[in-house]
Coordinates of C-alpha atoms in Angstrom, one line a residue:
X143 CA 24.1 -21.0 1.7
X144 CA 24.7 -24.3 3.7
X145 CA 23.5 -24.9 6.6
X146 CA 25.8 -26.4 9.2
X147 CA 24.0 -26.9 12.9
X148 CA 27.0 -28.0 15.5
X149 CA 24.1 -28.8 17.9
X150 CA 22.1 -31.8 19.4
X151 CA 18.8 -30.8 18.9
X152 CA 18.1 -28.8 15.5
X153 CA 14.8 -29.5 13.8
X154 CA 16.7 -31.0 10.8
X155 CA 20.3 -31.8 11.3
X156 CA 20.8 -31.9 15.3
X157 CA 22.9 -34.0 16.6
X158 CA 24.6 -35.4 13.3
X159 CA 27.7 -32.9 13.3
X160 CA 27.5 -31.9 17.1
X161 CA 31.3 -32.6 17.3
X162 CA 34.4 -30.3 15.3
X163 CA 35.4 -33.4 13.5
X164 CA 32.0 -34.2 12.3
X165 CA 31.1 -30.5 11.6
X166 CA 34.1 -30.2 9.1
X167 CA 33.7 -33.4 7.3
X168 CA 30.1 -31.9 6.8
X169 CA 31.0 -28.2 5.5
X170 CA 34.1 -29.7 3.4
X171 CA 31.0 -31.8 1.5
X172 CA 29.0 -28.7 1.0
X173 CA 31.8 -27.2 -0.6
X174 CA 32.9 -30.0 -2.7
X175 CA 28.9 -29.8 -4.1
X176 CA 29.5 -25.9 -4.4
X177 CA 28.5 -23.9 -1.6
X178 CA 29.1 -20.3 -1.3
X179 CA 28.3 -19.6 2.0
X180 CA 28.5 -21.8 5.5
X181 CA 26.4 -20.3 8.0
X182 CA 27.7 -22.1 11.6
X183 CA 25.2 -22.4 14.2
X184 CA 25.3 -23.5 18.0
X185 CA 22.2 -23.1 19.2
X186 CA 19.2 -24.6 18.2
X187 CA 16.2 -22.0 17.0
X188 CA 13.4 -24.6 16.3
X189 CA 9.7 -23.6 17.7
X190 CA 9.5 -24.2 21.3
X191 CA 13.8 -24.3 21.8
X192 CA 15.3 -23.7 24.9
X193 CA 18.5 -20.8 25.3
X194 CA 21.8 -22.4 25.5
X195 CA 24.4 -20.8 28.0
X196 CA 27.1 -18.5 26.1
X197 CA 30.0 -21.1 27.1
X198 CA 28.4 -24.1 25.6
X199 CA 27.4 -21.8 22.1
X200 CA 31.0 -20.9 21.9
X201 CA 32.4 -25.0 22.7
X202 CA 30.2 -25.6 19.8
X203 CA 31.1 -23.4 17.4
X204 CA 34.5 -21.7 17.5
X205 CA 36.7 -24.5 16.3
X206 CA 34.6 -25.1 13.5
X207 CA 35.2 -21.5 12.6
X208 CA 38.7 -22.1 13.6
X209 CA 39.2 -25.4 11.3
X210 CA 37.3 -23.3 7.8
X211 CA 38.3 -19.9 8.3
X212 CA 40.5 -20.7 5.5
X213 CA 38.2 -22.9 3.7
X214 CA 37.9 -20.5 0.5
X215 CA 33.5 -19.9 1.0
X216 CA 32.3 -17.2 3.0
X217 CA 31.6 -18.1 6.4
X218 CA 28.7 -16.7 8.3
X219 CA 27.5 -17.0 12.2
X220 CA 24.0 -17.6 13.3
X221 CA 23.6 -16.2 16.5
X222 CA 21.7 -13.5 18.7
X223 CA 24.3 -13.2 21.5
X224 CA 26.6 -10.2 21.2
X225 CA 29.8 -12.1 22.9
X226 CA 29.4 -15.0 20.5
X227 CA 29.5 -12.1 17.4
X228 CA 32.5 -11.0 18.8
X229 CA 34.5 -14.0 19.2
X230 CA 33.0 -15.4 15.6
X231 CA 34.3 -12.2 14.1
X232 CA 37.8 -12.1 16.0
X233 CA 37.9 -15.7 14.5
X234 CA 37.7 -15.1 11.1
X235 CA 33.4 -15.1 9.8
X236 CA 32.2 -12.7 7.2
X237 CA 28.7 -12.6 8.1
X238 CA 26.6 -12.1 11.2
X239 CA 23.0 -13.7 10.9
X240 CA 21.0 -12.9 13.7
X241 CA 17.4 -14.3 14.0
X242 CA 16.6 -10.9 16.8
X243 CA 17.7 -8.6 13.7
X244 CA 20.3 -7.3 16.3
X245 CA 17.6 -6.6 18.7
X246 CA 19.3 -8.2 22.3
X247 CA 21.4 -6.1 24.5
X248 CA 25.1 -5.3 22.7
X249 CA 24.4 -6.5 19.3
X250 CA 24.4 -3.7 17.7
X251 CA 27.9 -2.3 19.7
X252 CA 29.6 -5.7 19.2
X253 CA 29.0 -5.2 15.2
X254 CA 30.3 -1.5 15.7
X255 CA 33.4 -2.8 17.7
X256 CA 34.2 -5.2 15.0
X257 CA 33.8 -2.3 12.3
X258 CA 36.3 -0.5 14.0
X259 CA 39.0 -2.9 15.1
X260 CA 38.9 -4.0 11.1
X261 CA 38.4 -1.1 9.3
X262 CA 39.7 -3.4 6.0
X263 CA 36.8 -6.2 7.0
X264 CA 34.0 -5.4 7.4
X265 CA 31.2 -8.0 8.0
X266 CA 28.1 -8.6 6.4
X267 CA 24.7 -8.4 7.9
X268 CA 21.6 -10.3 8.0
X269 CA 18.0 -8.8 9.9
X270 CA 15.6 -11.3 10.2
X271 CA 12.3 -10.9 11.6
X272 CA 10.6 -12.8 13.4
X273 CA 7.5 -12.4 15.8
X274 CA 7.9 -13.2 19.9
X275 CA 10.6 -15.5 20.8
X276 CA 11.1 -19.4 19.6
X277 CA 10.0 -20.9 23.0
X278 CA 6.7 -19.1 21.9
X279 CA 6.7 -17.6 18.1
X280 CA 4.3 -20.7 16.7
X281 CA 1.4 -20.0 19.2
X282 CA -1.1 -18.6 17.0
X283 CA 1.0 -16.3 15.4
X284 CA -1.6 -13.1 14.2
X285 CA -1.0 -10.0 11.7
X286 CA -3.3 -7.6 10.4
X287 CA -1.2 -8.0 7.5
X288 CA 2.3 -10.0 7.5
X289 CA 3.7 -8.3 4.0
X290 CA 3.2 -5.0 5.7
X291 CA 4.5 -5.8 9.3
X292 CA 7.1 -7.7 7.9
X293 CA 8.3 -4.8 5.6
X294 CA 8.1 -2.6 7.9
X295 CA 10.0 -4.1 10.5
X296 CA 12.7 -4.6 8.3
X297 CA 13.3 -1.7 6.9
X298 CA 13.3 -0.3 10.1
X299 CA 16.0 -1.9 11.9
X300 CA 17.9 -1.6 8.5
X301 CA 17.1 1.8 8.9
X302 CA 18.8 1.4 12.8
X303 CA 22.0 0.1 11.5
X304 CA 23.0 2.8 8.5
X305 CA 22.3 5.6 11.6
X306 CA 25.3 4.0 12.8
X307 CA 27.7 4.0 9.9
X308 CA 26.9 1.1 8.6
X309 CA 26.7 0.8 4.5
X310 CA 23.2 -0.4 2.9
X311 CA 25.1 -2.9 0.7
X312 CA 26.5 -4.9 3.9
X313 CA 22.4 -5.4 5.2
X314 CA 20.6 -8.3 3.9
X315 CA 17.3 -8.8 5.1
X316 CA 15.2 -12.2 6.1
X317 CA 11.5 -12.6 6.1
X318 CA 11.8 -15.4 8.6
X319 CA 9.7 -17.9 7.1
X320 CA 8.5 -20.2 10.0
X321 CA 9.8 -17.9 12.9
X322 CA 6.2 -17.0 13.9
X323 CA 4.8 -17.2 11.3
X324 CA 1.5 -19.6 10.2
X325 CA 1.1 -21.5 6.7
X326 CA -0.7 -19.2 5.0
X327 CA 1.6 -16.1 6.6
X328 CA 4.4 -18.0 5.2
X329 CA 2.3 -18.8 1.7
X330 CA 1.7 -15.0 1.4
X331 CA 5.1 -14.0 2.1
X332 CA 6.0 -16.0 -0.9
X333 CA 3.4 -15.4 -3.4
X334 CA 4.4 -11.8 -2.6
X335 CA 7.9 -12.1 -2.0
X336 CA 9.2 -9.6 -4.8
X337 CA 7.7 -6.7 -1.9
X338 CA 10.7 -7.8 0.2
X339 CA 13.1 -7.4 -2.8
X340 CA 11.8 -4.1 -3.3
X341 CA 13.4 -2.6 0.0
X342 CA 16.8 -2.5 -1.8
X343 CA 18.6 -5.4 0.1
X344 CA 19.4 -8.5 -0.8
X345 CA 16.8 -10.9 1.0
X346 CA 17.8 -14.6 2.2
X347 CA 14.8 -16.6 2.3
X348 CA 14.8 -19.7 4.9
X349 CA 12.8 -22.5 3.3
X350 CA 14.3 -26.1 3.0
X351 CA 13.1 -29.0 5.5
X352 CA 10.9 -26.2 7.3
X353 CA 7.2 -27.6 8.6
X354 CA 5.5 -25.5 6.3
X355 CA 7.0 -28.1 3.2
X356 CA 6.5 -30.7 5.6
X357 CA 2.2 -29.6 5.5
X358 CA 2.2 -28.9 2.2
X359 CA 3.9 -32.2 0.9
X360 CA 2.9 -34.6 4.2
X361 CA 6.8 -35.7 3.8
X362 CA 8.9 -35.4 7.1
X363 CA 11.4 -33.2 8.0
X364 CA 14.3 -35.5 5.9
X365 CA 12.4 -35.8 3.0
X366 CA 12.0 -32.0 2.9
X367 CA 15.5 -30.7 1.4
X368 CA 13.4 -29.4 -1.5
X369 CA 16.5 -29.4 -3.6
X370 CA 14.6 -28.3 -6.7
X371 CA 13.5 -25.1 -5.0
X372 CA 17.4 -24.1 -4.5
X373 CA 17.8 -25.0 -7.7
X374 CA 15.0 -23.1 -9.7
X375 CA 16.4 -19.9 -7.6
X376 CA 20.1 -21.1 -9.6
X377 CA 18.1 -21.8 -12.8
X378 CA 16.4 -18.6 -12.7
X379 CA 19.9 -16.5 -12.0
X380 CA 21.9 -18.7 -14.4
X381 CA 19.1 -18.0 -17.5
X382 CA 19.1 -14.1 -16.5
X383 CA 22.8 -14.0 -16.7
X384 CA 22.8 -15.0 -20.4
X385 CA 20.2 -13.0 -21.3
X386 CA 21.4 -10.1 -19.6
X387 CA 25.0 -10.7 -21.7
X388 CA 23.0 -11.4 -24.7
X389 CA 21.0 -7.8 -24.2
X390 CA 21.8 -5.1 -26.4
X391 CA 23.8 -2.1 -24.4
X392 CA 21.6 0.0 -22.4
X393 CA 19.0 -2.4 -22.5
X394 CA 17.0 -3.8 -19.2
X395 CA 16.0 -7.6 -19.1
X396 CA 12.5 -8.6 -19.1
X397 CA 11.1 -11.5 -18.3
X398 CA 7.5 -13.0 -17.9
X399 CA 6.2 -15.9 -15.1
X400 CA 3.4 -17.4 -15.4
X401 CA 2.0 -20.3 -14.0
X402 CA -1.2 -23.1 -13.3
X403 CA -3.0 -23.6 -10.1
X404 CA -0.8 -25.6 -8.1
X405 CA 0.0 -24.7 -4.8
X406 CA 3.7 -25.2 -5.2
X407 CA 3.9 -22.8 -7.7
X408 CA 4.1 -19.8 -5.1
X409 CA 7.1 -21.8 -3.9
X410 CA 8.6 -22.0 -7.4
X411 CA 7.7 -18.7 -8.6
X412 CA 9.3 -16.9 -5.8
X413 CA 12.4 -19.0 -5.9
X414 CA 12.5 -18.4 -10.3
X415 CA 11.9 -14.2 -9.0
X416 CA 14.8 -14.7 -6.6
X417 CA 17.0 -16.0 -9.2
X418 CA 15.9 -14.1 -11.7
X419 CA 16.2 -10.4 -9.3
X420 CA 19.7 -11.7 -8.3
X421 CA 21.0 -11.0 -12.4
X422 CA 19.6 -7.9 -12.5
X423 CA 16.8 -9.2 -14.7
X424 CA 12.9 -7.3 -14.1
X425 CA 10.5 -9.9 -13.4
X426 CA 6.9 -9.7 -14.4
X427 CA 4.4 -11.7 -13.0
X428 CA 0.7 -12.4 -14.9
X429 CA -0.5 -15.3 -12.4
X430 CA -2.6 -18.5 -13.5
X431 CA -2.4 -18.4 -17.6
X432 CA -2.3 -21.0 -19.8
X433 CA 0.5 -21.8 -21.4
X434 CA 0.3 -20.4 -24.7
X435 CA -1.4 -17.7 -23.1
X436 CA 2.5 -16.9 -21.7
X437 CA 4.0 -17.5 -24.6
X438 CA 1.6 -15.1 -26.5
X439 CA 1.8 -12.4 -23.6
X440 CA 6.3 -13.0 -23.9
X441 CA 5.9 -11.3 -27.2
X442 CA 3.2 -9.3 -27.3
X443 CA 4.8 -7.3 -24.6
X444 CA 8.7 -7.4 -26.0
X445 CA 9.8 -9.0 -22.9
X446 CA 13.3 -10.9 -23.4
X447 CA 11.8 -14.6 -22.2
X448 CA 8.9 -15.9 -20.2
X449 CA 8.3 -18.5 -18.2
X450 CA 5.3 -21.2 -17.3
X451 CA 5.8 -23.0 -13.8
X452 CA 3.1 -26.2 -14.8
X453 CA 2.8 -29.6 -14.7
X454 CA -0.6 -29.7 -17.4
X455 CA -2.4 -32.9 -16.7
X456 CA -0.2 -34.5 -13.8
X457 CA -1.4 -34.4 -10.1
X458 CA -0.7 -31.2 -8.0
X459 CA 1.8 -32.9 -6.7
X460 CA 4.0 -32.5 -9.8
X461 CA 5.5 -28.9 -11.2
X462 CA 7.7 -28.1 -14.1
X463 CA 9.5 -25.2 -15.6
X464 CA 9.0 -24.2 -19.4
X465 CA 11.2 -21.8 -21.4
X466 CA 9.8 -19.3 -24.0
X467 CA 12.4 -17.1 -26.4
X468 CA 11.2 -13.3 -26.9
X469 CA 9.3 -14.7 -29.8
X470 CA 7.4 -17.2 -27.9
X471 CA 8.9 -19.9 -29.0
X472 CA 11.2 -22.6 -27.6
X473 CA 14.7 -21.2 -26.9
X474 CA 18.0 -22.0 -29.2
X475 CA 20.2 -25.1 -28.2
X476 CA 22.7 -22.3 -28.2
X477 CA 20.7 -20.4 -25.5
X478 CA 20.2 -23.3 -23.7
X479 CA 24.2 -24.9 -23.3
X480 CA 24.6 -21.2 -22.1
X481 CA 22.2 -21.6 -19.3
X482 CA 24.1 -24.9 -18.5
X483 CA 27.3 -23.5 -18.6
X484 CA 25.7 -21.0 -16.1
X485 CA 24.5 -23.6 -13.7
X486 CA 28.3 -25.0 -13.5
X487 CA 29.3 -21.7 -11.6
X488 CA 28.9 -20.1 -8.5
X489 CA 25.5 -18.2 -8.3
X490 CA 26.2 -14.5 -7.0
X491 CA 24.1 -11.1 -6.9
X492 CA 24.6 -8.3 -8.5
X493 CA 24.7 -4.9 -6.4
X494 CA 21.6 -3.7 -4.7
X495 CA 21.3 -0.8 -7.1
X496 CA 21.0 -3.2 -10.2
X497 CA 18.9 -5.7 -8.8
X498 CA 16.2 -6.4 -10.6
X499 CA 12.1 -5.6 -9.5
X500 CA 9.0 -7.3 -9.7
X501 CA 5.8 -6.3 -11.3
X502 CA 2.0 -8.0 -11.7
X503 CA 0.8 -7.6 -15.4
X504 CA -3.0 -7.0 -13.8
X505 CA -4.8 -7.3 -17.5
X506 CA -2.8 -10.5 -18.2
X507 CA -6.4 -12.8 -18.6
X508 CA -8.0 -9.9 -20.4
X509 CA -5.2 -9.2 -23.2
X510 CA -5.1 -13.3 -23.7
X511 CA -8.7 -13.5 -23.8
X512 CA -9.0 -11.1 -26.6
X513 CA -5.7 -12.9 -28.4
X514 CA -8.0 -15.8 -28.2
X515 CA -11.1 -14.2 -30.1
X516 CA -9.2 -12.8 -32.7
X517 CA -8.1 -16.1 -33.6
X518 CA -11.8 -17.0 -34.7
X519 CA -13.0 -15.7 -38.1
X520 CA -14.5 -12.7 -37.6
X521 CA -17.7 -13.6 -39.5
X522 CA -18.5 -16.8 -37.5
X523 CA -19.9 -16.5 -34.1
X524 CA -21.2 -19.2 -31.3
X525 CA -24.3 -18.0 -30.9
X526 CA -27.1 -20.6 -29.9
X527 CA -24.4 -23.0 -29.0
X528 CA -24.3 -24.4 -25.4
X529 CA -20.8 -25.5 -24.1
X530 CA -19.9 -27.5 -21.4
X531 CA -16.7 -26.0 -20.7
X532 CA -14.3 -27.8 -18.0
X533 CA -11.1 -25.9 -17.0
X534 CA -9.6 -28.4 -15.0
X535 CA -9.5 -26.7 -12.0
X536 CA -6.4 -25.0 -13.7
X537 CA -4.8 -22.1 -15.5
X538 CA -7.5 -21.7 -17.9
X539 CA -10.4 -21.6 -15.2
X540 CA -10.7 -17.7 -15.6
X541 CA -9.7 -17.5 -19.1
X542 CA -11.5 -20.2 -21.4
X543 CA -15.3 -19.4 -20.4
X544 CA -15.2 -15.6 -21.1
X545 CA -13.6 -16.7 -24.7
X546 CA -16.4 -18.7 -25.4
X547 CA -18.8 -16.8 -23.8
X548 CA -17.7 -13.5 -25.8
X549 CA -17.8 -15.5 -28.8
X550 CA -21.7 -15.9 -28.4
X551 CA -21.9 -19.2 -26.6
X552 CA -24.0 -20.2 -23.6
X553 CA -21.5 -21.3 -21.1
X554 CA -21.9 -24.0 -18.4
X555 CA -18.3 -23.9 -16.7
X556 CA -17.1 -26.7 -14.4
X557 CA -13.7 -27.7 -12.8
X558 CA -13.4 -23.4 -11.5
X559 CA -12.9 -23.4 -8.3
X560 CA -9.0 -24.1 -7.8
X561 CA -7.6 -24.2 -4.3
X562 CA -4.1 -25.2 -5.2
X563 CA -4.5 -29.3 -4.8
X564 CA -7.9 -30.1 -7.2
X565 CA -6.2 -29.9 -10.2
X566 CA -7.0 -32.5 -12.7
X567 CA -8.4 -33.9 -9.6
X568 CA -11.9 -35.8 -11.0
X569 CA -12.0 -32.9 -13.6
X570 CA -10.8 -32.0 -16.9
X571 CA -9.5 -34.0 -19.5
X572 CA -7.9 -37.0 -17.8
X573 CA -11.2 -37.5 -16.3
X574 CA -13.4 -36.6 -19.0
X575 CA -16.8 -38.4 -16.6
X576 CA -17.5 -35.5 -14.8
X577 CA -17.7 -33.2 -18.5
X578 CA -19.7 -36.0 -20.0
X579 CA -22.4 -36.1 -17.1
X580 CA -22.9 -32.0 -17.3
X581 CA -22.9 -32.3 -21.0
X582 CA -26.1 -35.1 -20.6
X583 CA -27.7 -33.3 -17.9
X584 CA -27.8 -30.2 -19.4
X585 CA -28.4 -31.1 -23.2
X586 CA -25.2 -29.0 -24.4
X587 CA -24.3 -29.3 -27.6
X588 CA -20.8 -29.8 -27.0
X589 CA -18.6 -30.6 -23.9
X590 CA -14.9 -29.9 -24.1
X591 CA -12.2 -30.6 -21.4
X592 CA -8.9 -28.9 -21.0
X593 CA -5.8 -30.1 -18.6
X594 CA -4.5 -28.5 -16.1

């Protein structure tokens, strides 16, 4: 979806495509890169925005939608006000996108009106939630618990619409990410966003240039386009379309994510489960792991691929994606110009009743920790050793001890105490001072580092 503002004063884009001309230069790029959707704007929903009168919204918009109603992408209006729905529809969008979830006076009706005038058209919808109003959504915005409210809220005014008439595979739903919502409200909704998926819509998730990249990165609001996060959602839906062609009939796609400590990889594990859900591909999820730990785990359990979301020994800064076969292994270079060809196209969705779901493998660490001690003969132990073990501050932090320590060996563990930025950070084998101290201090007879 691309995001065209024709207004002065949007957080991102305000002002640069304020006028028709401008505005269509702008969408005839995104579509030239390979948009699918438009979604027109004419007012501005930033934190702390003031209303704009229904004239001025419809100045700004309608002869955009005038100028690409034949533009060959969907088209979608972002709007609240049930006049400017109206009009928008008569003019020719597919798509209503309303940050109120339909919520102000005659939304709803003008969506029924339109229904009914074009019984061979009939638009799409998108509920988003969001908490107070923007003048006031970002002061100290508080939930007993956001998944929940979130869910709940969504489902009901879903639930609102298909009372009316209205089809459950025209709804998409729309967490609202930064529509009153703090940091770690928005962090949760990600690390958990496969509960949104499993309310049987299609969910849009609003991410790029928002403030919550901007804190987690210190970049401003143009260095924030995050294009790798739209593109590991494409990655993700381009490698579960081949599997899912290369599946035998009847069989459901599997595949595993893991990932290390970083903070970003809520961000690009969510965006990989979006992709992934959007092929019709389950998604299993095992947390930190190490990397061979996900390999191991990718075959263990038959799944068709897995997945590591790491960076090893670069700062937290840095992520990656990884690739394992069903074997655990690296994938064919026939597997691979498949995914490529893949990324070429379009990305679309399959239907709501074939999307895929999202599960947590809650024994993940305890399966890999026993893989781990079988590997050592079976009539050695470790006992009356003492290890320094340092873990980095990464994916091994809750696996590595307990394989030594199981093996017999007294266990001094340092670098365990992630919180998403200390990775490799003074710690663990790039910065083997730290290991080499405890290992003096403590008189171990061995000290041994591991990366991120």
């Amino acid at each position: 979806m691309g995001i065209l503002n024709a207004t002065p004063d949007s957080f991102s884009d305000g002002g640069q495509f304020r006028t028709p001309s401008d505005a269509i230069a702008q969408a005839e790029r995104m579509i030239a890169n390979g948009v699918d959707m438009i979604d027109i704007g004419g007012e501005s929903t930033r934190p702390g925005a003031e209303p704009v009168a229904l004239q001025e919204e419809l100045d700004r918009v309608l002869p955009v939608i005038e100028a690409l109603k034949d533009c060959g992408v969907a088209l979608s209006i972002d709007t609240y006000k049930a006049e400017t729905m109206r009009q928008a529809l008569k003019a020719g969008v597919d798509c209503v996108n309303d940050i109120w979830a339909l919520r102000q006076e005659g939304a709803v009706e003008a969506i029924l009106e339109s229904d009914n005038d074009n019984l061979d058209k009939q638009c799409g919808i998108v509920l988003m939630h969001m908490q107070r109003d923007p003048q006031t959504m970002q002061f100290d915005p508080h939930y007993q618990d956001v998944i929940t409210e979130v869910k709940l809220f969504l489902k009901a005014r879903a639930g609102i619409l298909q009372e009316q008439g209205v089809a459950q595979n025209r709804i998409a739903i729309d967490p609202g990410f930064g529509f009153g919502k703090s940091l770690e409200h928005n962090l949760a909704m990600l690390a958990d966003f496969h509960q949104f998926c499993q309310l049987g819509y299609p969910v849009l998730a609003g991410i790029s240039r928002k403030s919550m990249l901007g804190k987690l990165t210190g970049r401003d609001t143009n260095e924030r386009v995050a294009p790798s996060v739209a593109f590991i959602t494409r990655l993700g839906y381009a490698a579960g379309k081949v599997l899912v062609q290369n599946a035998k009939p009847g069989e459901r796609c599997k595949v595993l994510i893991g990932k290390d400590t970083r903070v970003s990889g809520y961000l690009l594990e969510a965006a990989l489960e979006a992709g992934f859900a959007a092929a019709g591909v389950d998604v299993m999820l095992c947390g930190p792991m190490p990397t061979p730990g996900v390999a191991y785990l990718t075959k263990a359990l038959r799944l068709s691929a897995g997945v590591v979301i790491s960076a090893s020994h670069n700062p937290y800064q840095d992520n990656g994606i990884k690739f394992f076969s069903a074997e655990g292994g690296k994938l064919t270079d026939e597997f691979e110009l498949a995914i490529e060809a893949e990324l070429s196209k379009p990305m679309g969705c399959v239907s709501s009743k074939e999307l895929g779901k999202a599960f947590r493998i809650d024994d993940a660490a305890g399966r890999y920790i026993e893989f781990c001690k079988s590997t050592f003969p079976g009539e050695l132990n470790l006992k009356g050793m003492k290890l320094v073990v340092d873990c980095a501050n990464g994916a091994a932090y809750h696996v590595a001890p307990h394989v030594f320590h199981e093996l017999g060996a007294e266990v001094i563990a340092i670098g365990v105490q992630p919180d998403g930025r200390n990775i490799n950070d003074g710690c663990g084998a790039t910065a083997p001072a730290a290991l080499i101290a405890k290992v003096k201090e403590t008189k171990a007879d061995l000290g041994i580092a591991l990366d991120g």
